[in-house]
Tab-separated table of C-alpha atoms in Angstrom:
chain	number	residue	atom	x	y	z
A	1	UNK	CA	22.457	-3.206	-29.592
A	2	UNK	CA	25.712	-4.731	-30.884
A	3	UNK	CA	26.982	-8.153	-29.831
A	4	UNK	CA	29.993	-6.509	-28.214
A	5	UNK	CA	27.723	-4.398	-25.993
A	6	UNK	CA	25.761	-7.503	-25.015
A	7	UNK	CA	28.973	-9.283	-24.099
A	8	UNK	CA	30.141	-6.350	-21.970
A	9	UNK	CA	27.093	-5.151	-20.063
A	10	UNK	CA	29.170	-3.511	-17.321
A	11	UNK	CA	30.868	-1.115	-19.726
A	12	UNK	CA	27.965	1.322	-19.951
A	13	UNK	CA	27.319	3.526	-16.922
A	14	UNK	CA	23.632	2.765	-16.904
A	15	UNK	CA	23.062	1.170	-20.281
A	16	UNK	CA	20.623	-1.696	-20.467
A	17	UNK	CA	20.677	-4.353	-23.148
A	18	UNK	CA	17.177	-5.590	-22.345
A	19	UNK	CA	14.273	-3.684	-23.875
A	20	UNK	CA	11.539	-5.672	-22.141
A	21	UNK	CA	10.846	-8.175	-19.379
A	22	UNK	CA	8.665	-11.277	-19.574
A	23	UNK	CA	6.252	-11.540	-16.633
A	24	UNK	CA	5.207	-15.161	-16.143
A	25	UNK	CA	2.118	-14.103	-14.219
A	26	UNK	CA	0.387	-16.086	-11.510
A	27	UNK	CA	-0.258	-19.413	-13.207
A	28	UNK	CA	1.382	-21.233	-16.094
A	29	UNK	CA	-1.554	-23.546	-16.897
A	30	UNK	CA	-3.754	-21.987	-19.649
A	31	UNK	CA	-6.851	-23.622	-18.127
A	32	UNK	CA	-6.425	-21.689	-14.859
A	33	UNK	CA	-5.948	-18.284	-16.502
A	34	UNK	CA	-9.685	-17.530	-16.953
A	35	UNK	CA	-10.172	-18.321	-13.227
A	36	UNK	CA	-7.368	-15.905	-12.295
A	37	UNK	CA	-8.885	-13.281	-14.615
A	38	UNK	CA	-12.342	-13.553	-12.988
A	39	UNK	CA	-10.904	-13.465	-9.431
A	40	UNK	CA	-8.658	-10.471	-10.137
A	41	UNK	CA	-11.438	-8.587	-11.925
A	42	UNK	CA	-13.796	-9.268	-9.001
A	43	UNK	CA	-11.158	-8.114	-6.475
A	44	UNK	CA	-10.501	-4.968	-8.521
A	45	UNK	CA	-14.193	-4.029	-8.810
A	46	UNK	CA	-14.806	-4.711	-5.084
A	47	UNK	CA	-11.760	-2.635	-4.070
A	48	UNK	CA	-12.508	0.335	-6.326
A	49	UNK	CA	-16.236	0.220	-5.537
A	50	UNK	CA	-15.718	-0.203	-1.792
A	51	UNK	CA	-13.090	2.508	-1.438
A	52	UNK	CA	-14.942	5.029	-3.606
A	53	UNK	CA	-18.149	4.345	-1.618
A	54	UNK	CA	-16.345	5.102	1.629
A	55	UNK	CA	-14.853	8.254	0.091
A	56	UNK	CA	-18.288	9.394	-1.139
A	57	UNK	CA	-19.867	8.675	2.277
A	58	UNK	CA	-17.154	10.750	4.001
A	59	UNK	CA	-17.661	13.654	1.575
A	60	UNK	CA	-21.480	13.795	1.802
A	61	UNK	CA	-21.969	12.974	5.495
A	62	UNK	CA	-21.336	16.012	7.769
A	63	UNK	CA	-20.964	13.696	10.780
A	64	UNK	CA	-17.857	12.206	9.144
A	65	UNK	CA	-16.089	15.543	8.613
A	66	UNK	CA	-13.521	14.753	11.320
A	67	UNK	CA	-9.723	14.238	11.142
A	68	UNK	CA	-10.032	10.449	11.445
A	69	UNK	CA	-12.314	10.250	8.396
A	70	UNK	CA	-10.239	12.804	6.491
A	71	UNK	CA	-7.307	10.361	6.762
A	72	UNK	CA	-9.559	7.405	5.984
A	73	UNK	CA	-10.748	9.175	2.807
A	74	UNK	CA	-7.129	9.669	1.758
A	75	UNK	CA	-6.428	6.011	2.530
A	76	UNK	CA	-9.319	5.023	0.244
A	77	UNK	CA	-7.847	7.048	-2.636
A	78	UNK	CA	-4.480	5.363	-2.035
A	79	UNK	CA	-5.983	1.874	-2.055
A	80	UNK	CA	-7.610	2.548	-5.430
A	81	UNK	CA	-4.232	3.809	-6.710
A	82	UNK	CA	-2.319	0.876	-5.255
A	83	UNK	CA	-4.491	-1.822	-6.857
A	84	UNK	CA	-4.672	0.136	-10.141
A	85	UNK	CA	-0.872	-0.006	-10.493
A	86	UNK	CA	-0.837	-3.809	-10.797
A	87	UNK	CA	-4.225	-5.427	-11.457
A	88	UNK	CA	-5.359	-3.740	-14.739
A	89	UNK	CA	-2.023	-4.664	-16.372
A	90	UNK	CA	-2.422	-8.279	-15.166
A	91	UNK	CA	-5.953	-8.369	-16.633
A	92	UNK	CA	-4.821	-6.927	-19.987
A	93	UNK	CA	-1.984	-9.474	-20.232
A	94	UNK	CA	-4.409	-12.319	-19.481
A	95	UNK	CA	-6.732	-11.069	-22.241
A	96	UNK	CA	-4.037	-10.425	-24.843
A	97	UNK	CA	-1.891	-13.470	-23.869
A	98	UNK	CA	1.162	-11.192	-24.105
A	99	UNK	CA	3.648	-11.425	-21.291
A	100	UNK	CA	6.212	-8.867	-22.422
A	101	UNK	CA	6.489	-5.621	-20.456
A	102	UNK	CA	8.693	-2.785	-21.806
A	103	UNK	CA	11.646	-1.835	-19.590
A	104	UNK	CA	10.256	1.700	-19.081
A	105	UNK	CA	6.779	0.418	-18.148
A	106	UNK	CA	8.360	-1.924	-15.598
A	107	UNK	CA	10.214	0.961	-13.909
A	108	UNK	CA	7.064	3.135	-14.023
A	109	UNK	CA	5.076	0.403	-12.267
A	110	UNK	CA	7.842	0.071	-9.676
A	111	UNK	CA	7.783	3.840	-9.034
A	112	UNK	CA	4.009	4.152	-8.576
A	113	UNK	CA	3.761	1.001	-6.476
A	114	UNK	CA	6.373	2.327	-4.024
A	115	UNK	CA	4.811	5.789	-4.098
A	116	UNK	CA	1.339	4.560	-3.032
A	117	UNK	CA	2.663	2.024	-0.512
A	118	UNK	CA	4.937	4.691	0.969
A	119	UNK	CA	2.094	7.188	1.426
A	120	UNK	CA	0.105	4.343	3.025
A	121	UNK	CA	2.926	3.862	5.571
A	122	UNK	CA	2.860	7.482	6.676
A	123	UNK	CA	-0.928	7.858	6.564
A	124	UNK	CA	-1.353	4.914	8.936
A	125	UNK	CA	1.101	6.709	11.246
A	126	UNK	CA	-0.883	9.967	11.006
A	127	UNK	CA	-4.044	7.992	11.900
A	128	UNK	CA	-2.301	6.509	14.955
A	129	UNK	CA	-1.222	10.010	16.017
A	130	UNK	CA	-4.816	11.189	15.554
A	131	UNK	CA	-6.100	8.375	17.842
A	132	UNK	CA	-3.379	9.245	20.399
A	133	UNK	CA	-4.436	12.918	20.491
A	134	UNK	CA	-8.168	12.084	20.594
A	135	UNK	CA	-7.846	9.662	23.519
A	136	UNK	CA	-4.806	10.950	25.449
A	137	UNK	CA	-5.060	14.717	24.793
A	138	UNK	CA	-8.807	15.343	24.298
A	139	UNK	CA	-8.759	18.941	25.610
A	140	UNK	CA	-6.226	20.172	23.047
A	141	UNK	CA	-7.294	17.770	20.270
A	142	UNK	CA	-9.144	20.279	18.071
A	143	UNK	CA	-6.214	22.727	18.005
A	144	UNK	CA	-3.483	20.078	17.645
A	145	UNK	CA	-5.363	18.310	14.842
A	146	UNK	CA	-6.631	21.355	12.945
A	147	UNK	CA	-7.362	21.226	9.209
A	148	UNK	CA	-3.967	22.788	8.521
A	149	UNK	CA	-2.196	20.054	10.539
A	150	UNK	CA	-4.202	17.343	8.732
A	151	UNK	CA	-3.268	18.721	5.305
A	152	UNK	CA	0.381	19.122	6.330
A	153	UNK	CA	0.525	15.481	7.498
A	154	UNK	CA	-0.933	14.260	4.187
A	155	UNK	CA	1.384	16.529	2.142
A	156	UNK	CA	4.430	15.350	4.133
A	157	UNK	CA	3.369	11.707	3.570
A	158	UNK	CA	3.269	12.271	-0.203
A	159	UNK	CA	6.601	14.147	-0.219
A	160	UNK	CA	8.456	11.422	1.740
A	161	UNK	CA	6.921	8.605	-0.314
A	162	UNK	CA	7.710	10.398	-3.595
A	163	UNK	CA	11.361	10.791	-2.558
A	164	UNK	CA	11.547	7.112	-1.576
A	165	UNK	CA	9.931	5.856	-4.807
A	166	UNK	CA	12.121	8.106	-6.961
A	167	UNK	CA	15.290	6.985	-5.118
A	168	UNK	CA	14.557	3.290	-5.765
A	169	UNK	CA	13.552	3.884	-9.389
A	170	UNK	CA	16.678	5.917	-10.197
A	171	UNK	CA	18.899	3.363	-8.409
A	172	UNK	CA	17.227	0.561	-10.380
A	173	UNK	CA	17.740	2.410	-13.682
A	174	UNK	CA	21.493	2.455	-12.957
A	175	UNK	CA	21.641	-1.355	-13.033
A	176	UNK	CA	22.466	-3.324	-16.170
A	177	UNK	CA	20.178	-6.051	-17.489
A	178	UNK	CA	21.817	-8.202	-20.109
A	179	UNK	CA	20.931	-11.831	-19.506
A	180	UNK	CA	17.657	-13.557	-18.642
A	181	UNK	CA	14.639	-11.270	-18.690
A	182	UNK	CA	11.977	-13.632	-17.301
A	183	UNK	CA	10.300	-12.562	-14.050
A	184	UNK	CA	8.442	-15.293	-12.166
A	185	UNK	CA	5.851	-12.831	-10.831
A	186	UNK	CA	2.834	-10.803	-11.963
A	187	UNK	CA	4.270	-7.296	-11.463
A	188	UNK	CA	7.662	-5.564	-11.438
A	189	UNK	CA	9.218	-5.074	-8.019
A	190	UNK	CA	12.689	-4.683	-6.520
A	191	UNK	CA	13.441	-8.278	-5.363
A	192	UNK	CA	12.469	-9.727	-8.771
A	193	UNK	CA	14.532	-7.202	-10.758
A	194	UNK	CA	17.573	-7.518	-8.471
A	195	UNK	CA	17.854	-11.172	-9.443
A	196	UNK	CA	17.952	-10.403	-13.170
A	197	UNK	CA	20.620	-7.717	-13.015
A	198	UNK	CA	24.084	-8.553	-14.310
A	199	UNK	CA	25.689	-5.734	-12.314
A	200	UNK	CA	26.124	-5.795	-8.544
A	201	UNK	CA	22.922	-5.062	-6.625
A	202	UNK	CA	24.692	-4.764	-3.277
A	203	UNK	CA	24.277	-0.978	-3.125
A	204	UNK	CA	20.624	-1.236	-4.175
A	205	UNK	CA	19.907	-3.808	-1.475
A	206	UNK	CA	21.687	-1.688	1.134
A	207	UNK	CA	19.621	1.282	-0.033
A	208	UNK	CA	16.430	-0.764	0.250
A	209	UNK	CA	17.219	-1.764	3.831
A	210	UNK	CA	18.378	1.716	4.868
A	211	UNK	CA	15.465	3.575	3.285
A	212	UNK	CA	13.093	0.773	4.299
A	213	UNK	CA	14.155	1.252	7.899
A	214	UNK	CA	13.296	4.965	7.663
A	215	UNK	CA	10.115	4.401	5.619
A	216	UNK	CA	8.719	1.455	7.591
A	217	UNK	CA	10.713	1.319	10.828
A	218	UNK	CA	10.094	4.913	11.919
A	219	UNK	CA	6.320	4.882	11.218
A	220	UNK	CA	6.040	1.479	12.932
A	221	UNK	CA	7.844	2.725	16.035
A	222	UNK	CA	5.606	5.829	16.163
A	223	UNK	CA	2.467	3.681	15.791
A	224	UNK	CA	3.582	1.357	18.611
A	225	UNK	CA	4.415	4.315	20.907
A	226	UNK	CA	1.042	5.950	20.119
A	227	UNK	CA	-0.858	2.775	20.946
A	228	UNK	CA	1.057	2.140	24.191
A	229	UNK	CA	-0.132	5.593	25.340
A	230	UNK	CA	-3.658	4.909	24.040
A	231	UNK	CA	-3.858	1.544	25.827
A	232	UNK	CA	-2.629	3.105	29.089
A	233	UNK	CA	-5.208	5.912	28.821
A	234	UNK	CA	-8.080	3.561	27.914
A	235	UNK	CA	-7.330	1.224	30.825
A	236	UNK	CA	-7.786	4.179	33.175
A	237	UNK	CA	-11.355	4.757	31.957
A	238	UNK	CA	-13.705	3.590	34.715
A	239	UNK	CA	-16.733	2.520	32.686
A	240	UNK	CA	-16.624	-0.622	30.549
A	241	UNK	CA	-18.737	1.175	27.916
A	242	UNK	CA	-16.220	4.014	27.701
A	243	UNK	CA	-13.328	1.576	27.328
A	244	UNK	CA	-15.199	-0.331	24.620
A	245	UNK	CA	-15.957	2.864	22.678
A	246	UNK	CA	-12.339	4.073	22.860
A	247	UNK	CA	-10.939	0.720	21.743
A	248	UNK	CA	-13.488	0.314	18.942
A	249	UNK	CA	-12.159	3.391	17.118
A	250	UNK	CA	-8.649	1.901	17.289
A	251	UNK	CA	-9.525	-1.708	16.410
A	252	UNK	CA	-10.036	-1.143	12.668
A	253	UNK	CA	-6.865	0.888	12.350
A	254	UNK	CA	-4.758	-1.649	14.260
A	255	UNK	CA	-6.074	-4.519	12.096
A	256	UNK	CA	-5.088	-2.654	8.912
A	257	UNK	CA	-1.639	-1.789	10.358
A	258	UNK	CA	-0.866	-5.419	11.298
A	259	UNK	CA	-1.891	-6.769	7.857
A	260	UNK	CA	-0.097	-3.983	5.954
A	261	UNK	CA	3.221	-4.173	7.804
A	262	UNK	CA	3.170	-7.962	8.188
A	263	UNK	CA	2.942	-8.633	4.449
A	264	UNK	CA	5.335	-5.779	3.587
A	265	UNK	CA	8.091	-6.936	5.945
A	266	UNK	CA	7.778	-10.535	4.723
A	267	UNK	CA	8.129	-9.366	1.111
A	268	UNK	CA	11.279	-7.251	1.453
A	269	UNK	CA	13.157	-9.003	4.241
A	270	UNK	CA	13.605	-12.131	2.110
A	271	UNK	CA	15.938	-10.587	-0.458
A	272	UNK	CA	18.708	-13.038	0.405
A	273	UNK	CA	16.734	-16.040	-0.845
A	274	UNK	CA	18.119	-17.051	-4.223
A	275	UNK	CA	14.996	-18.458	-5.836
A	276	UNK	CA	11.701	-16.626	-5.929
A	277	UNK	CA	8.968	-19.135	-5.204
A	278	UNK	CA	5.183	-19.160	-5.440
A	279	UNK	CA	5.209	-17.930	-1.819
A	280	UNK	CA	6.434	-14.584	-3.136
A	281	UNK	CA	3.492	-14.432	-5.526
A	282	UNK	CA	1.141	-15.128	-2.608
A	283	UNK	CA	2.734	-12.280	-0.612
A	284	UNK	CA	2.503	-10.117	-3.741
A	285	UNK	CA	-1.241	-10.810	-3.973
A	286	UNK	CA	-1.545	-9.815	-0.322
A	287	UNK	CA	0.371	-6.544	-0.853
A	288	UNK	CA	-1.308	-5.459	-4.069
A	289	UNK	CA	-4.806	-6.980	-4.034
A	290	UNK	CA	-5.962	-8.194	-0.611
A	291	UNK	CA	-4.704	-5.229	1.465
A	292	UNK	CA	-6.513	-2.544	-0.576
A	293	UNK	CA	-9.640	-4.746	-0.707
A	294	UNK	CA	-9.669	-5.399	3.057
A	295	UNK	CA	-9.411	-1.769	4.156
A	296	UNK	CA	-12.956	-0.685	3.166
A	297	UNK	CA	-14.367	-3.974	4.520
A	298	UNK	CA	-12.584	-3.587	7.875
A	299	UNK	CA	-13.538	0.076	8.259
A	300	UNK	CA	-17.173	-0.277	7.156
A	301	UNK	CA	-17.920	-3.524	9.012
A	302	UNK	CA	-16.553	-2.293	12.317
A	303	UNK	CA	-17.796	1.272	12.100
A	304	UNK	CA	-21.455	2.167	12.712
A	305	UNK	CA	-20.921	5.789	11.562
A	306	UNK	CA	-19.595	4.672	8.161
A	307	UNK	CA	-22.322	2.022	7.900
A	308	UNK	CA	-25.134	4.512	8.533
A	309	UNK	CA	-23.575	7.046	6.124
A	310	UNK	CA	-23.291	4.374	3.409
A	311	UNK	CA	-26.846	3.234	4.054
A	312	UNK	CA	-28.187	6.796	3.824
A	313	UNK	CA	-26.198	7.345	0.635
A	314	UNK	CA	-27.515	4.132	-0.947
A	315	UNK	CA	-31.126	4.779	0.026
A	316	UNK	CA	-30.925	8.443	-0.967
A	317	UNK	CA	-31.753	9.746	2.495
A	318	UNK	CA	-29.886	12.718	3.927
A	319	UNK	CA	-29.435	13.748	7.520
A	320	UNK	CA	-31.790	16.575	8.394
A	321	UNK	CA	-29.504	19.449	9.203
């Protein structure tokens, strides 16, 4: 890259003068890096192990061959994908002591992160719709939530999330990066890259809010509407036992929804803040590490069906058909 090109970064349509970014990671102090490595490795193993165990239990246990567990199995696959986008690269950088990330690798990470998080958004909505049909429309539930419908909901979730992730990645590739290339974070994401661009990010930020409203706002509204109907239907159940059973199937899902959307909104609604602080890293840990790790814990701890299936799988016992 010539000096003239560096001095005039705006001249190229989508040229970028920076070949790599420097990710500062979570901690600067060398003494704390082994601690971060151990914690992240532990979180990664727990998340992958927990989610794959739930997936295996759903596949081998006939009792769990229902729409709710079909979606939960898909959610487990997503959680493994989501944590695998960020944590292994953090671990390898901690081992190699290299902080540089090629420009292309940064955009690839951005794409896959938004792909998995986007599918998560829609899957949680499909699960809310499933609970709505099961509790509010029990007579037509089996026809309205047939295997075809389940597969179509999952396919549509992937298609919408893919479009969203591709849109952001292409829009990001149009920006010029010519000056500082240091990112005070442990993975590449939109807010961090916006701050390093030497071309205007106004359109990108507008795009993020507009698409974010469709990607997060619409699913959130549908989840809220579903649960208003569910709550109204459950409150009409005469027996306390019946109410408890109906609410228990929704409790796990609602917990996951609140954590997922809470951390996501906090992360992307703070784009106006000029300096990225350690708070952003904490939110990043929540989005990429804690959320995927919590899902199997929440679903297995609160769910006797999953617990018994896991127990049978671990002890090698099978249900007598």
